Coordinates of N, CA and C in Angstrom, one line a residue:
X13 N -252.3 248.4 36.5 CA -253.1 248.5 37.7 C -252.8 249.9 38.3
X14 N -253.9 250.6 38.6 CA -253.8 251.9 39.2 C -253.2 251.9 40.6
X15 N -252.6 253.0 41.0 CA -252.1 253.2 42.3 C -253.1 253.8 43.3
X16 N -254.3 254.2 42.8 CA -255.2 254.9 43.6 C -256.6 254.2 43.5
X17 N -257.3 254.2 44.6 CA -258.7 253.7 44.7 C -259.5 254.6 45.5
X18 N -260.7 254.9 45.1 CA -261.6 255.7 45.8 C -262.8 254.8 46.1
X19 N -263.2 254.7 47.4 CA -264.3 253.9 47.8 C -265.4 254.8 48.3
X20 N -266.5 254.9 47.6 CA -267.6 255.8 48.0 C -268.7 254.9 48.7
X21 N -269.0 255.3 49.9 CA -270.0 254.6 50.7 C -271.1 255.6 51.0
X22 N -272.3 255.3 50.5 CA -273.5 256.2 50.7 C -274.3 255.7 51.9
X23 N -274.5 256.6 52.8 CA -275.3 256.3 54.0 C -276.5 257.2 54.0
X24 N -277.7 256.6 54.1 CA -278.8 257.5 54.2 C -279.2 257.6 55.7
X25 N -280.3 258.3 55.9 CA -280.7 258.6 57.3 C -280.9 257.3 58.2
X26 N -281.3 256.2 57.5 CA -281.7 255.0 58.3 C -280.5 254.1 58.4
X27 N -279.4 254.3 57.7 CA -278.3 253.4 57.8 C -277.5 253.6 59.1
X28 N -277.0 252.5 59.6 CA -276.1 252.6 60.7 C -274.8 251.9 60.4
X29 N -273.7 252.7 60.2 CA -272.5 252.0 59.8 C -271.7 251.3 60.9
X30 N -272.2 251.5 62.2 CA -271.5 251.0 63.3 C -272.0 249.7 63.8
X31 N -271.2 248.8 64.3 CA -271.6 247.6 64.9 C -272.3 247.9 66.3
X32 N -273.3 247.1 66.6 CA -274.1 247.4 67.8 C -273.5 246.9 69.0
X33 N -272.5 246.0 68.9 CA -272.0 245.3 70.1 C -270.7 245.9 70.7
X34 N -270.3 247.1 70.3 CA -269.2 247.8 70.8 C -269.6 249.0 71.6
X35 N -268.8 249.5 72.5 CA -269.1 250.7 73.2 C -268.8 251.9 72.4
X36 N -269.3 253.1 72.9 CA -269.0 254.3 72.1 C -267.6 254.7 72.1
X37 N -266.8 254.3 73.1 CA -265.4 254.6 73.1 C -264.6 253.7 72.1
X38 N -265.1 252.5 71.8 CA -264.4 251.6 70.9 C -265.3 251.2 69.8
X39 N -265.7 252.2 68.9 CA -266.6 251.9 67.8 C -266.0 251.1 66.7
X40 N -266.8 250.3 66.1 CA -266.4 249.4 65.0 C -267.4 249.5 63.9
X41 N -267.0 249.2 62.7 CA -268.0 249.2 61.5 C -268.8 247.9 61.6
X42 N -270.0 248.0 61.0 CA -270.8 246.8 60.9 C -270.1 245.8 60.0
X43 N -270.5 244.5 60.2 CA -269.8 243.5 59.4 C -270.1 243.6 57.9
X44 N -271.3 244.1 57.5 CA -271.6 244.3 56.1 C -270.8 245.3 55.5
X45 N -270.6 246.4 56.2 CA -269.8 247.5 55.7 C -268.3 247.1 55.6
X46 N -267.8 246.3 56.6 CA -266.5 245.8 56.6 C -266.3 244.9 55.4
X47 N -267.2 244.0 55.1 CA -267.1 243.1 53.9 C -267.1 243.9 52.6
X48 N -267.9 245.0 52.6 CA -268.0 245.8 51.4 C -266.7 246.5 51.1
X49 N -266.1 247.0 52.1 CA -264.8 247.7 51.9 C -263.7 246.8 51.5
X50 N -263.7 245.6 52.1 CA -262.6 244.6 51.8 C -262.9 244.1 50.3
X51 N -264.1 244.0 49.9 CA -264.4 243.5 48.6 C -264.0 244.5 47.5
X52 N -264.0 245.8 47.9 CA -263.6 246.9 46.9 C -262.1 246.8 46.6
X53 N -261.3 246.4 47.5 CA -259.9 246.2 47.3 C -259.7 244.8 46.7
X54 N -259.7 244.7 45.4 CA -259.6 243.3 44.8 C -258.4 242.6 45.1
X55 N -257.2 243.1 44.9 CA -256.0 242.4 45.1 C -255.2 242.8 46.4
X56 N -255.5 244.0 46.9 CA -254.7 244.5 48.0 C -253.4 245.1 47.7
X57 N -253.1 245.2 46.4 CA -251.8 245.8 46.0 C -251.9 247.3 45.7
X58 N -253.0 247.9 45.9 CA -253.1 249.3 45.6 C -252.3 250.1 46.7
X59 N -251.9 251.3 46.4 CA -251.1 252.1 47.3 C -251.9 253.1 48.0
X60 N -252.7 253.9 47.3 CA -253.4 255.0 48.0 C -254.9 254.7 47.9
X61 N -255.5 254.7 49.0 CA -256.9 254.4 49.1 C -257.6 255.6 49.8
X62 N -258.7 256.0 49.3 CA -259.5 257.0 49.9 C -260.9 256.5 50.1
X63 N -261.4 256.6 51.3 CA -262.8 256.2 51.7 C -263.6 257.4 52.0
X64 N -264.7 257.5 51.2 CA -265.6 258.7 51.4 C -266.9 258.1 51.9
X65 N -267.4 258.7 53.0 CA -268.7 258.4 53.5 C -269.6 259.5 53.0
X66 N -270.6 259.2 52.2 CA -271.5 260.2 51.6 C -272.9 260.0 52.1
X67 N -273.7 261.0 52.0 CA -275.1 260.9 52.3 C -275.6 261.9 53.4
X68 N -276.9 261.8 53.6 CA -277.5 262.6 54.6 C -277.7 261.9 55.9
X69 N -276.7 262.1 56.8 CA -276.8 261.4 58.1 C -276.1 262.3 59.1
X70 N -276.2 261.8 60.4 CA -275.7 262.6 61.5 C -274.4 262.1 62.1
X71 N -273.7 261.3 61.4 CA -272.5 260.7 61.9 C -271.3 261.7 61.7
X72 N -270.5 261.8 62.7 CA -269.4 262.8 62.5 C -268.2 262.0 62.0
X73 N -267.3 262.8 61.3 CA -266.2 262.2 60.6 C -265.2 261.5 61.6
X74 N -265.0 262.0 62.8 CA -264.1 261.4 63.7 C -264.6 260.0 64.1
X75 N -265.8 259.8 64.4 CA -266.3 258.5 64.7 C -266.2 257.5 63.6
X76 N -266.5 258.0 62.4 CA -266.3 257.1 61.2 C -264.9 256.7 61.0
X77 N -263.9 257.7 61.2 CA -262.5 257.4 61.1 C -262.1 256.4 62.1
X78 N -262.6 256.6 63.4 CA -262.2 255.7 64.5 C -262.7 254.3 64.3
X79 N -264.0 254.2 63.8 CA -264.6 252.9 63.6 C -263.9 252.2 62.4
X80 N -263.5 252.9 61.4 CA -262.7 252.2 60.3 C -261.4 251.8 60.8
X81 N -260.7 252.6 61.5 CA -259.4 252.2 62.1 C -259.5 251.0 63.0
X82 N -260.4 251.1 64.0 CA -260.6 250.0 65.0 C -260.9 248.7 64.3
X83 N -261.8 248.7 63.4 CA -262.3 247.5 62.7 C -261.1 246.8 62.0
X84 N -260.4 247.6 61.2 CA -259.4 247.0 60.3 C -258.1 246.7 61.1
X85 N -257.8 247.4 62.2 CA -256.6 247.1 63.0 C -256.9 245.8 63.7
X86 N -258.1 245.6 64.2 CA -258.4 244.3 64.8 C -258.3 243.1 63.8
X87 N -258.8 243.3 62.6 CA -258.7 242.3 61.6 C -257.2 242.0 61.3
X88 N -256.5 243.1 61.1 CA -255.0 243.0 60.8 C -254.3 242.2 61.9
X89 N -254.6 242.5 63.2 CA -253.9 241.8 64.3 C -254.3 240.3 64.3
X90 N -255.6 240.0 64.0 CA -256.0 238.6 64.0 C -255.4 237.9 62.8
X91 N -255.3 238.5 61.7 CA -254.8 237.8 60.5 C -253.3 237.6 60.7
X92 N -252.5 238.6 61.2 CA -251.1 238.4 61.5 C -250.8 237.3 62.5
X93 N -251.7 237.2 63.5 CA -251.6 236.0 64.4 C -251.8 234.7 63.7
X94 N -252.8 234.6 62.9 CA -253.1 233.4 62.2 C -252.0 233.0 61.2
X95 N -251.4 234.1 60.5 CA -250.3 233.8 59.6 C -249.1 233.3 60.4
X96 N -248.7 233.9 61.5 CA -247.6 233.4 62.3 C -247.9 232.0 62.8
X97 N -249.1 231.7 63.2 CA -249.4 230.3 63.7 C -249.3 229.3 62.6
X98 N -249.7 229.7 61.4 CA -249.7 228.8 60.2 C -248.2 228.5 59.8
X99 N -247.3 229.5 59.9 CA -245.9 229.3 59.6 C -245.3 228.3 60.6
X100 N -245.6 228.4 61.9 CA -245.1 227.5 62.9 C -245.7 226.1 62.6
X101 N -247.0 226.0 62.3 CA -247.6 224.8 62.0 C -247.0 224.1 60.8
X102 N -246.7 224.8 59.7 CA -246.1 224.2 58.5 C -244.7 223.7 58.8
X103 N -243.9 224.5 59.6 CA -242.6 224.0 60.0 C -242.6 222.7 60.8
X104 N -243.6 222.6 61.7 CA -243.7 221.4 62.6 C -244.1 220.2 61.7
X105 N -245.1 220.4 60.8 CA -245.5 219.4 59.9 C -244.4 218.9 59.0
X106 N -243.6 219.8 58.5 CA -242.5 219.5 57.6 C -241.4 218.7 58.3
X107 N -241.1 219.2 59.6 CA -240.1 218.5 60.4 C -240.6 217.1 60.7
X108 N -241.8 216.9 61.1 CA -242.4 215.6 61.4 C -242.3 214.7 60.2
X109 N -242.6 215.3 59.0 CA -242.4 214.5 57.8 C -241.0 214.0 57.5
X110 N -240.1 214.9 57.8 CA -238.7 214.4 57.6 C -238.3 213.4 58.7
X111 N -238.7 213.5 59.9 CA -238.4 212.5 60.9 C -239.0 211.2 60.5
X112 N -240.3 211.2 60.1 CA -240.9 209.9 59.7 C -240.2 209.4 58.4
X113 N -239.7 210.3 57.6 CA -239.0 209.8 56.4 C -237.7 209.1 56.8
X114 N -237.0 209.7 57.8 CA -235.7 209.0 58.3 C -236.0 207.7 58.9
X115 N -237.1 207.6 59.6 CA -237.5 206.3 60.2 C -237.9 205.3 59.1
X116 N -238.5 205.8 58.0 CA -238.9 205.0 56.9 C -237.6 204.4 56.2
X117 N -236.6 205.2 56.1 CA -235.3 204.8 55.5 C -234.7 203.7 56.4
X118 N -234.8 203.8 57.7 CA -234.2 202.8 58.6 C -234.9 201.4 58.4
X119 N -236.3 201.5 58.3 CA -237.0 200.2 58.2 C -237.3 199.7 56.7
X120 N -236.8 200.5 55.7 CA -237.2 200.1 54.4 C -236.6 198.8 53.9
X121 N -235.5 198.4 54.4 CA -234.9 197.1 54.0 C -235.4 195.9 54.8
X122 N -235.7 196.1 56.1 CA -236.1 195.0 56.9 C -237.6 194.8 57.1
X123 N -238.4 195.8 57.1 CA -239.8 195.7 57.3 C -240.5 196.5 56.2
X124 N -240.8 195.8 55.1 CA -241.4 196.4 53.9 C -242.8 197.0 54.2
X125 N -243.6 196.3 55.0 CA -245.0 196.8 55.2 C -244.9 198.0 56.0
X126 N -244.2 198.1 57.1 CA -244.1 199.2 58.0 C -243.4 200.4 57.2
X127 N -242.4 200.1 56.4 CA -241.8 201.1 55.6 C -242.8 201.7 54.6
X128 N -243.7 200.9 54.0 CA -244.7 201.5 53.1 C -245.6 202.4 53.8
X129 N -246.1 202.1 54.9 CA -247.0 202.9 55.7 C -246.2 204.2 56.1
X130 N -245.0 204.1 56.6 CA -244.2 205.3 57.0 C -244.0 206.2 55.8
X131 N -243.8 205.6 54.6 CA -243.6 206.4 53.4 C -244.8 207.3 53.1
X132 N -246.0 206.7 53.3 CA -247.2 207.5 53.0 C -247.4 208.6 54.1
X133 N -247.1 208.2 55.4 CA -247.2 209.2 56.5 C -246.2 210.3 56.3
X134 N -245.0 210.0 55.8 CA -244.0 211.0 55.6 C -244.5 212.0 54.6
X135 N -245.0 211.6 53.5 CA -245.5 212.5 52.4 C -246.7 213.3 52.8
X136 N -247.6 212.7 53.6 CA -248.8 213.4 54.1 C -248.4 214.6 55.0
X137 N -247.4 214.4 55.9 CA -246.9 215.5 56.7 C -246.3 216.6 55.9
X138 N -245.4 216.2 55.0 CA -244.7 217.2 54.1 C -245.7 217.9 53.3
X139 N -246.7 217.3 52.6 CA -247.6 218.0 51.8 C -248.6 218.8 52.6
X140 N -249.0 218.4 53.8 CA -249.9 219.2 54.6 C -249.1 220.5 55.0
X141 N -247.9 220.4 55.4 CA -247.1 221.6 55.7 C -247.0 222.5 54.5
X142 N -246.7 222.0 53.4 CA -246.6 222.7 52.1 C -247.9 223.4 51.8
X143 N -249.0 222.7 52.0 CA -250.3 223.3 51.7 C -250.6 224.5 52.6
X144 N -250.4 224.3 53.9 CA -250.6 225.4 54.8 C -249.7 226.6 54.5
X145 N -248.5 226.4 54.2 CA -247.5 227.5 54.0 C -247.8 228.2 52.7
X146 N -248.0 227.5 51.6 CA -248.1 228.2 50.3 C -249.5 228.5 49.9
X147 N -250.5 227.8 50.3 CA -251.8 228.1 49.8 C -252.7 228.8 50.8
X148 N -252.8 228.3 52.1 CA -253.6 228.9 53.1 C -253.0 230.3 53.4
X149 N -251.7 230.4 53.6 CA -251.1 231.7 53.9 C -251.2 232.8 52.8
X150 N -251.4 232.3 51.6 CA -251.5 233.3 50.5 C -252.7 234.2 50.6
X151 N -253.8 233.5 51.0 CA -255.1 234.3 51.2 C -255.0 235.2 52.4
X152 N -254.3 234.7 53.4 CA -254.1 235.5 54.6 C -253.2 236.7 54.3
X153 N -252.2 236.5 53.6 CA -251.3 237.7 53.2 C -252.0 238.7 52.4
X154 N -252.9 238.3 51.5 CA -253.7 239.2 50.7 C -254.6 240.0 51.6
X155 N -255.2 239.4 52.6 CA -256.1 240.1 53.5 C -255.3 241.1 54.4
X156 N -254.1 240.7 54.8 CA -253.2 241.6 55.5 C -252.9 242.8 54.7
X157 N -252.5 242.7 53.4 CA -252.2 243.8 52.6 C -253.4 244.7 52.4
X158 N -254.6 244.1 52.3 CA -255.8 245.0 52.2 C -256.0 245.8 53.4
X159 N -255.9 245.2 54.6 CA -256.1 245.9 55.8 C -255.1 247.0 56.0
X160 N -253.9 246.7 55.6 CA -252.8 247.8 55.8 C -253.1 249.0 54.8
X161 N -253.6 248.7 53.6 CA -254.0 249.7 52.7 C -255.2 250.6 53.3
X162 N -256.1 249.9 53.9 CA -257.3 250.6 54.5 C -256.9 251.4 55.7
X163 N -255.9 250.9 56.5 CA -255.5 251.6 57.7 C -254.7 252.9 57.3
X164 N -254.1 252.8 56.1 CA -253.3 254.0 55.6 C -254.2 254.9 54.7
X165 N -255.5 254.5 54.6 CA -256.4 255.3 53.7 C -256.8 256.6 54.3
X166 N -257.1 257.5 53.5 CA -257.7 258.8 53.9 C -259.2 258.6 54.0
X167 N -259.7 258.7 55.2 CA -261.2 258.5 55.5 C -261.8 259.8 55.8
X168 N -262.8 260.2 55.0 CA -263.5 261.5 55.2 C -264.9 261.4 54.9
X169 N -265.7 262.4 55.4 CA -267.1 262.4 55.2 C -267.4 263.6 54.3
X170 N -268.2 263.3 53.3 CA -268.7 264.4 52.4 C -270.2 264.5 52.5
X171 N -270.7 265.7 52.5 CA -272.2 265.9 52.6 C -272.8 265.9 51.2

Protein backbone atom coordinates (compact mmCIF):
# COMPACT_ATOMS: atom_id res chain seq x y z
CA UNK A 1 0.00 0.00 0.00
CA UNK A 2 1.30 3.41 -0.96
CA UNK A 3 2.01 6.09 1.60
CA UNK A 4 0.71 8.89 -0.63
CA UNK A 5 -2.68 9.73 -2.09
CA UNK A 6 -3.63 12.57 -4.35
CA UNK A 7 -7.31 13.52 -4.54
CA UNK A 8 -8.22 15.69 -7.52
CA UNK A 9 -11.52 17.54 -7.32
CA UNK A 10 -12.65 19.29 -10.48
CA UNK A 11 -14.97 22.25 -9.94
CA UNK A 12 -16.47 24.01 -12.91
CA UNK A 13 -18.09 27.44 -12.90
CA UNK A 14 -21.48 26.18 -11.76
CA UNK A 15 -20.27 23.91 -8.93
CA UNK A 16 -20.52 25.06 -5.34
CA UNK A 17 -18.20 23.17 -3.02
CA UNK A 18 -19.60 24.84 0.10
CA UNK A 19 -22.59 23.90 2.18
CA UNK A 20 -25.38 26.45 2.03
CA UNK A 21 -26.27 26.36 5.71
CA UNK A 22 -23.10 27.78 7.26
CA UNK A 23 -21.99 31.37 7.58
CA UNK A 24 -19.10 32.83 5.60
CA UNK A 25 -16.93 32.80 8.73
CA UNK A 26 -17.59 29.11 9.33
CA UNK A 27 -17.57 27.58 5.85
CA UNK A 28 -18.04 23.83 5.36
CA UNK A 29 -17.92 21.55 2.35
CA UNK A 30 -21.10 20.24 0.79
CA UNK A 31 -22.15 16.78 1.92
CA UNK A 32 -21.57 15.33 -1.57
CA UNK A 33 -18.01 16.62 -1.65
CA UNK A 34 -17.43 15.40 1.91
CA UNK A 35 -18.62 11.90 0.97
CA UNK A 36 -16.47 11.95 -2.17
CA UNK A 37 -13.30 12.79 -0.24
CA UNK A 38 -14.00 10.17 2.44
CA UNK A 39 -14.64 7.54 -0.23
CA UNK A 40 -11.26 8.24 -1.86
CA UNK A 41 -9.48 7.20 1.33
CA UNK A 42 -10.35 3.52 1.19
CA UNK A 43 -8.78 2.26 4.41
CA UNK A 44 -7.68 5.41 6.17
CA UNK A 45 -4.16 4.05 6.64
CA UNK A 46 -2.44 6.36 4.19
CA UNK A 47 0.06 8.81 5.60
CA UNK A 48 0.30 11.70 3.16
CA UNK A 49 -2.77 13.04 1.43
CA UNK A 50 -2.93 15.91 -1.03
CA UNK A 51 -6.23 17.43 -2.08
CA UNK A 52 -6.23 19.48 -5.27
CA UNK A 53 -9.18 21.65 -6.23
CA UNK A 54 -9.02 22.06 -10.00
CA UNK A 55 -11.10 23.90 -12.55
CA UNK A 56 -12.33 27.26 -13.69
CA UNK A 57 -14.00 28.85 -10.68
CA UNK A 58 -13.75 31.91 -8.45
CA UNK A 59 -13.15 30.19 -5.13
CA UNK A 60 -10.03 31.22 -3.28
CA UNK A 61 -7.63 28.71 -1.80
CA UNK A 62 -8.02 29.96 1.79
CA UNK A 63 -11.80 29.39 1.84
CA UNK A 64 -11.39 25.90 0.34
CA UNK A 65 -8.76 25.06 2.97
CA UNK A 66 -10.94 26.44 5.77
CA UNK A 67 -14.02 24.57 4.54
CA UNK A 68 -12.07 21.31 4.32
CA UNK A 69 -10.62 21.77 7.80
CA UNK A 70 -13.93 22.82 9.39
CA UNK A 71 -15.87 19.97 7.83
CA UNK A 72 -13.51 17.18 8.79
CA UNK A 73 -12.66 18.55 12.23
CA UNK A 74 -16.40 18.57 13.02
CA UNK A 75 -16.72 14.99 11.77
CA UNK A 76 -13.65 13.96 13.77
CA UNK A 77 -15.03 15.47 16.99
CA UNK A 78 -18.39 13.79 16.46
CA UNK A 79 -16.85 10.39 15.74
CA UNK A 80 -14.47 10.60 18.73
CA UNK A 81 -17.46 11.40 20.96
CA UNK A 82 -19.39 8.42 19.54
CA UNK A 83 -16.37 6.16 20.01
CA UNK A 84 -15.96 7.18 23.66
CA UNK A 85 -19.69 6.73 24.28
CA UNK A 86 -19.57 3.26 22.71
CA UNK A 87 -16.64 2.22 24.90
CA UNK A 88 -18.57 3.26 28.03
CA UNK A 89 -21.68 1.50 26.73
CA UNK A 90 -19.78 -1.74 26.08
CA UNK A 91 -18.23 -1.67 29.57
CA UNK A 92 -21.64 -1.14 31.19
CA UNK A 93 -23.19 -3.97 29.15
CA UNK A 94 -20.31 -6.31 30.00
CA UNK A 95 -20.52 -5.49 33.73
CA UNK A 96 -24.31 -5.99 33.69
CA UNK A 97 -23.74 -9.35 32.02
CA UNK A 98 -21.32 -10.39 34.74
CA UNK A 99 -23.70 -9.25 37.49
CA UNK A 100 -26.57 -11.20 35.94
CA UNK A 101 -24.18 -14.16 35.57
CA UNK A 102 -23.36 -14.07 39.28
CA UNK A 103 -27.08 -13.95 40.10
CA UNK A 104 -27.55 -16.89 37.72
CA UNK A 105 -24.95 -18.90 39.64
CA UNK A 106 -26.73 -18.15 42.90
CA UNK A 107 -30.10 -19.41 41.62
CA UNK A 108 -28.85 -22.21 39.37
CA UNK A 109 -29.28 -24.94 41.99
CA UNK A 110 -32.56 -23.84 43.59
CA UNK A 111 -34.60 -22.22 40.79
CA UNK A 112 -33.86 -23.85 37.46
CA UNK A 113 -36.38 -21.83 35.41
CA UNK A 114 -35.16 -18.46 36.72
CA UNK A 115 -31.56 -19.59 36.29
CA UNK A 116 -32.21 -20.51 32.65
CA UNK A 117 -33.67 -17.09 31.89
CA UNK A 118 -30.82 -15.35 33.74
CA UNK A 119 -28.29 -17.38 31.76
CA UNK A 120 -29.75 -16.10 28.49
CA UNK A 121 -29.90 -12.52 29.76
CA UNK A 122 -26.29 -12.77 30.95
CA UNK A 123 -25.05 -13.82 27.51
CA UNK A 124 -27.17 -11.20 25.73
CA UNK A 125 -25.56 -8.42 27.77
CA UNK A 126 -22.05 -9.79 27.27
CA UNK A 127 -22.47 -10.29 23.51
CA UNK A 128 -24.11 -6.88 23.05
CA UNK A 129 -21.14 -5.21 24.75
CA UNK A 130 -18.72 -7.26 22.68
CA UNK A 131 -20.50 -6.35 19.44
CA UNK A 132 -20.44 -2.63 20.23
CA UNK A 133 -16.79 -2.66 21.26
CA UNK A 134 -15.32 -4.80 18.51
CA UNK A 135 -17.60 -4.34 15.52
CA UNK A 136 -19.31 -0.95 15.76
CA UNK A 137 -16.19 0.83 16.97
CA UNK A 138 -14.07 -0.64 14.17
CA UNK A 139 -15.93 1.40 11.57
CA UNK A 140 -15.78 4.49 13.75
CA UNK A 141 -12.01 4.12 14.23
CA UNK A 142 -11.56 3.82 10.47
CA UNK A 143 -13.50 7.05 9.91
CA UNK A 144 -11.43 8.78 12.62
CA UNK A 145 -8.22 7.75 10.83
CA UNK A 146 -9.57 9.04 7.54
CA UNK A 147 -10.50 12.40 9.08
CA UNK A 148 -7.07 12.76 10.69
CA UNK A 149 -5.40 12.05 7.37
CA UNK A 150 -7.56 14.66 5.66
CA UNK A 151 -6.90 17.22 8.39
CA UNK A 152 -3.17 16.70 7.88
CA UNK A 153 -3.53 16.87 4.10
CA UNK A 154 -2.05 19.51 1.88
CA UNK A 155 -5.05 21.34 0.40
CA UNK A 156 -4.39 23.59 -2.57
CA UNK A 157 -6.08 25.03 -5.63
CA UNK A 158 -4.66 24.62 -9.09
CA UNK A 159 -5.99 26.52 -12.09
